CSV table of N, CA and C in Angstrom, one decimal:
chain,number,residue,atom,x,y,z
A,1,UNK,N,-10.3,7.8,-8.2
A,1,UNK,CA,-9.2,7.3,-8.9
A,1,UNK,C,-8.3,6.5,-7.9
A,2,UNK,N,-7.7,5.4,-8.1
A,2,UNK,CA,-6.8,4.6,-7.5
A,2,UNK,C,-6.0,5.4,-7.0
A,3,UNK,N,-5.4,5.1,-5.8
A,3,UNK,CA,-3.8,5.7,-5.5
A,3,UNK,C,-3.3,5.1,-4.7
A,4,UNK,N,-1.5,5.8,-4.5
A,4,UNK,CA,-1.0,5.3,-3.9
A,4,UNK,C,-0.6,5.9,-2.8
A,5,UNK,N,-1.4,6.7,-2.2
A,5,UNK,CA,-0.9,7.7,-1.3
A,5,UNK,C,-0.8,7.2,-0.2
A,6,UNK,N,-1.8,6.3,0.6
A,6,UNK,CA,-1.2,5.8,2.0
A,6,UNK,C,0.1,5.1,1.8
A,7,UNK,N,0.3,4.1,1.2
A,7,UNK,CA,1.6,3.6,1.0
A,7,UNK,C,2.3,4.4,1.3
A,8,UNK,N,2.8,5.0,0.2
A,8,UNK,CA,4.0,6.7,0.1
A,8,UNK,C,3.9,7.0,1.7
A,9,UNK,N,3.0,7.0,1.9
A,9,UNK,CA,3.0,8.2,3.1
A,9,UNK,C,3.1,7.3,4.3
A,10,UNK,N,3.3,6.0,4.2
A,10,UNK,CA,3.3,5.4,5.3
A,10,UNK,C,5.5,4.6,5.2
A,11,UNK,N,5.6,4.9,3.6
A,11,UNK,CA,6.7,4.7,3.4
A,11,UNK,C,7.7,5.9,3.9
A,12,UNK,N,7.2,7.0,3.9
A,12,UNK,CA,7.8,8.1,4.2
A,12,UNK,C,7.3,8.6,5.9
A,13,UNK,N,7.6,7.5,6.6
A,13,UNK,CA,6.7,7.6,8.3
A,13,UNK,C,6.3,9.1,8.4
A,14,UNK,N,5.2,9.3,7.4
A,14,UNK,CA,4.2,10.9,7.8
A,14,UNK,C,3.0,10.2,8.3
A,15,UNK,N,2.8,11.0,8.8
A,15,UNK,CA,0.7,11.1,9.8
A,15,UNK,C,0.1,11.7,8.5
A,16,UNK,N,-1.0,11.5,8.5
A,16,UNK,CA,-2.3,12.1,7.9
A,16,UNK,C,-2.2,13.3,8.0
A,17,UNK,N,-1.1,13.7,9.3
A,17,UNK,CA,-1.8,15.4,9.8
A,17,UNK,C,-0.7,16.0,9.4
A,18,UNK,N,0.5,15.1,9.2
A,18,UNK,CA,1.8,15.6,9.2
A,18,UNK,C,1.7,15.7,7.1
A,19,UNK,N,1.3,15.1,6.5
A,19,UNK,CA,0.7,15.1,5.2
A,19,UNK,C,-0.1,16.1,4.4
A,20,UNK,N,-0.8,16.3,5.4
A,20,UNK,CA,-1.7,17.4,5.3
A,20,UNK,C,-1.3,19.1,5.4
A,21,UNK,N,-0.4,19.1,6.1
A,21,UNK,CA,0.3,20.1,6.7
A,21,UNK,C,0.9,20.6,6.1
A,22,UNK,N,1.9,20.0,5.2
A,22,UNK,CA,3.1,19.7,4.3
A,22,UNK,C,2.4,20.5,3.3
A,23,UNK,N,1.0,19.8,2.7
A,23,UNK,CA,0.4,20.1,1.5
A,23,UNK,C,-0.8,21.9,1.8
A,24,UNK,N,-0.9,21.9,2.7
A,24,UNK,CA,-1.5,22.4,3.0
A,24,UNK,C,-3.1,22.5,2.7
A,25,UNK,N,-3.3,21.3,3.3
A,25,UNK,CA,-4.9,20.9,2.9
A,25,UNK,C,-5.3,20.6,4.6
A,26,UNK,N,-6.8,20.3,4.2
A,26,UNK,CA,-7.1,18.9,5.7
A,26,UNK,C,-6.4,17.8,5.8
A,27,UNK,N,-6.4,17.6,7.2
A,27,UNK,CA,-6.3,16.2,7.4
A,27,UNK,C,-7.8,15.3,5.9
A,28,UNK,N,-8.7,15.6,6.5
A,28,UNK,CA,-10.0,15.1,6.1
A,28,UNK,C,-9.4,15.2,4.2
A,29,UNK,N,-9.4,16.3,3.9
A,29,UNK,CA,-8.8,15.3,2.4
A,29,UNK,C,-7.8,14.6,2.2
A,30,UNK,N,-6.7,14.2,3.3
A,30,UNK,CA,-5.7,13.0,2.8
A,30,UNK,C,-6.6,12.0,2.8
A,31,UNK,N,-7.4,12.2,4.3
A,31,UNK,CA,-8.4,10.4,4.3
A,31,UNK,C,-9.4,10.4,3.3
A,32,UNK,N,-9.9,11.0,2.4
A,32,UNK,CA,-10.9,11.5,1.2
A,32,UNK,C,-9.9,11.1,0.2
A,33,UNK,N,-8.7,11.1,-0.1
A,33,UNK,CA,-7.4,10.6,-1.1
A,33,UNK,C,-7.4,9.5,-1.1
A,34,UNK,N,-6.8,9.0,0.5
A,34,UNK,CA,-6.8,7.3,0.6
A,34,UNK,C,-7.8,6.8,0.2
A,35,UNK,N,-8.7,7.0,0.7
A,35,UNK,CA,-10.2,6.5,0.3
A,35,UNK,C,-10.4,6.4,-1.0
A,36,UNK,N,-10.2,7.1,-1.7
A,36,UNK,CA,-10.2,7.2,-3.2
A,36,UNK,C,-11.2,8.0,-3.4
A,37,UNK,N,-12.2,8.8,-2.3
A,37,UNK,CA,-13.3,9.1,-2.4
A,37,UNK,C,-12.9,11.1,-2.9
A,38,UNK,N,-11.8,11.0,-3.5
A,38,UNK,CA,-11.7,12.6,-3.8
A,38,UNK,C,-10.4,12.4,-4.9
A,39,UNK,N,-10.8,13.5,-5.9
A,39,UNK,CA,-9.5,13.5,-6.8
A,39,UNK,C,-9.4,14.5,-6.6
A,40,UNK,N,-7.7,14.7,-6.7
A,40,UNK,CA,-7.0,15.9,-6.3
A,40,UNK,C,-7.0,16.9,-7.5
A,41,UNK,N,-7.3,18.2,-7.9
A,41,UNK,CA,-6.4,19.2,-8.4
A,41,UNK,C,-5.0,19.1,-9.2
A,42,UNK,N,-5.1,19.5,-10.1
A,42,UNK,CA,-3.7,18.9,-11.1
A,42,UNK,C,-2.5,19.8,-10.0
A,43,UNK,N,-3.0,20.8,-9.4
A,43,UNK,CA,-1.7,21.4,-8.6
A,43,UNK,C,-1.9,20.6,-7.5
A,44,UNK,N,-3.1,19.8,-6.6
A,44,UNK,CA,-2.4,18.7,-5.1
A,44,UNK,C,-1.8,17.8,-5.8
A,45,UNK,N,-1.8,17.3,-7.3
A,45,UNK,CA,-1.3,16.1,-7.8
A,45,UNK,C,0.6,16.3,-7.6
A,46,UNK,N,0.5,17.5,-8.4
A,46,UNK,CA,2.1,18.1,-8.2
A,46,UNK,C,2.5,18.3,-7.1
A,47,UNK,N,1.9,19.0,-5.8
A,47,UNK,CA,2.7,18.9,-5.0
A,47,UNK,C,2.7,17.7,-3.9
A,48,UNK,N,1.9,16.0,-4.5
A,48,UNK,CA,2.4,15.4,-3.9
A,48,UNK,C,3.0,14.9,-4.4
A,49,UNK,N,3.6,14.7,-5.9
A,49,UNK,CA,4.7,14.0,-6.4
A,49,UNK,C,6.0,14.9,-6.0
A,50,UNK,N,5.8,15.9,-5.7
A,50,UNK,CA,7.2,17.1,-4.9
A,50,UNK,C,7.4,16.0,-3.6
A,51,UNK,N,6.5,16.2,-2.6
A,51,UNK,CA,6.3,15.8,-1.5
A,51,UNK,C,7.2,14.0,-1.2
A,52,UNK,N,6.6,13.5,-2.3
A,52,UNK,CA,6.8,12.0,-2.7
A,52,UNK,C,8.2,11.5,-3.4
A,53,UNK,N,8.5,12.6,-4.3
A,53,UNK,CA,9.8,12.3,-4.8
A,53,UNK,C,9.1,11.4,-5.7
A,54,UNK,N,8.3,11.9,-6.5
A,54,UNK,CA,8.5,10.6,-7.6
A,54,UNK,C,7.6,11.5,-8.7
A,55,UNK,N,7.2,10.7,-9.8
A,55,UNK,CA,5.8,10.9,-10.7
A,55,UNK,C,4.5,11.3,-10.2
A,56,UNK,N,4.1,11.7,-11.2
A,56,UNK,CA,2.6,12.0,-10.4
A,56,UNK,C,1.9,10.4,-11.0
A,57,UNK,N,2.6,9.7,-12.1
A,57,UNK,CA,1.7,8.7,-12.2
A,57,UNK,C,2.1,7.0,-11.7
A,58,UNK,N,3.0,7.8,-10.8
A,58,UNK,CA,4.0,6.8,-9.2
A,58,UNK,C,2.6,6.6,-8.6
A,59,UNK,N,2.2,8.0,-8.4
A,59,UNK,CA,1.1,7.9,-7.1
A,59,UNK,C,-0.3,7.4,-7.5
A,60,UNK,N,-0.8,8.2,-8.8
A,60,UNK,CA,-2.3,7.5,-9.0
A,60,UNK,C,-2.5,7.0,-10.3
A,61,UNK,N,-3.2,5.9,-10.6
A,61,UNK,CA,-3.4,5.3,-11.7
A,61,UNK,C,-4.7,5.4,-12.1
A,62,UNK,N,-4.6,5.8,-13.5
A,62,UNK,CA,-5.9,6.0,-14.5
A,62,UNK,C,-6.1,4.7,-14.8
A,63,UNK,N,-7.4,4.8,-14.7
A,63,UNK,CA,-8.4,2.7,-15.2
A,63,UNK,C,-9.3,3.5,-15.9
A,64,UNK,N,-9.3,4.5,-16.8
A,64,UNK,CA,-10.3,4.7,-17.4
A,64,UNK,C,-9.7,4.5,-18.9
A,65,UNK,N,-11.2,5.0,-19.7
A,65,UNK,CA,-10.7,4.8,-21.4
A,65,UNK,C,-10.2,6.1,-21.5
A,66,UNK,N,-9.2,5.6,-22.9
A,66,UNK,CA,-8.2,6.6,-23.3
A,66,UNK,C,-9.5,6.8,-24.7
């Protein structure tokens, strides 16, 4: 799924590790987020819209059919 999570996180001068930490995950799944190569958990979704200060659908965008 698309996202916007490097952005955010590059808008909010955090590290991968400092990101990670926060959320309490791997480093290896923020770069699996960026990538787009992992969808998050409806609770990592929430706690990076906490994290982010915004929506959860700030950060990733659905391109699929409704």
């Amino acid at each position: 799924m698309k996202n916007n999570i490097k952005l955010l996180r590059a808008k909010n001068n955090l590290t991968q590790d400092q990101l990670a930490e926060m959320l309490e995950v791997s480093r290896q799944t923020i770069i699996s987020l960026e990538k787009e190569k992992y969808n998050p958990s409806i609770t990592l979704a929430f706690k990076l819209a906490v994290v982010f200060k915004c929506s959860i659908e700030d950060i990733f965008i659905y391109e699929g059919d409704l």
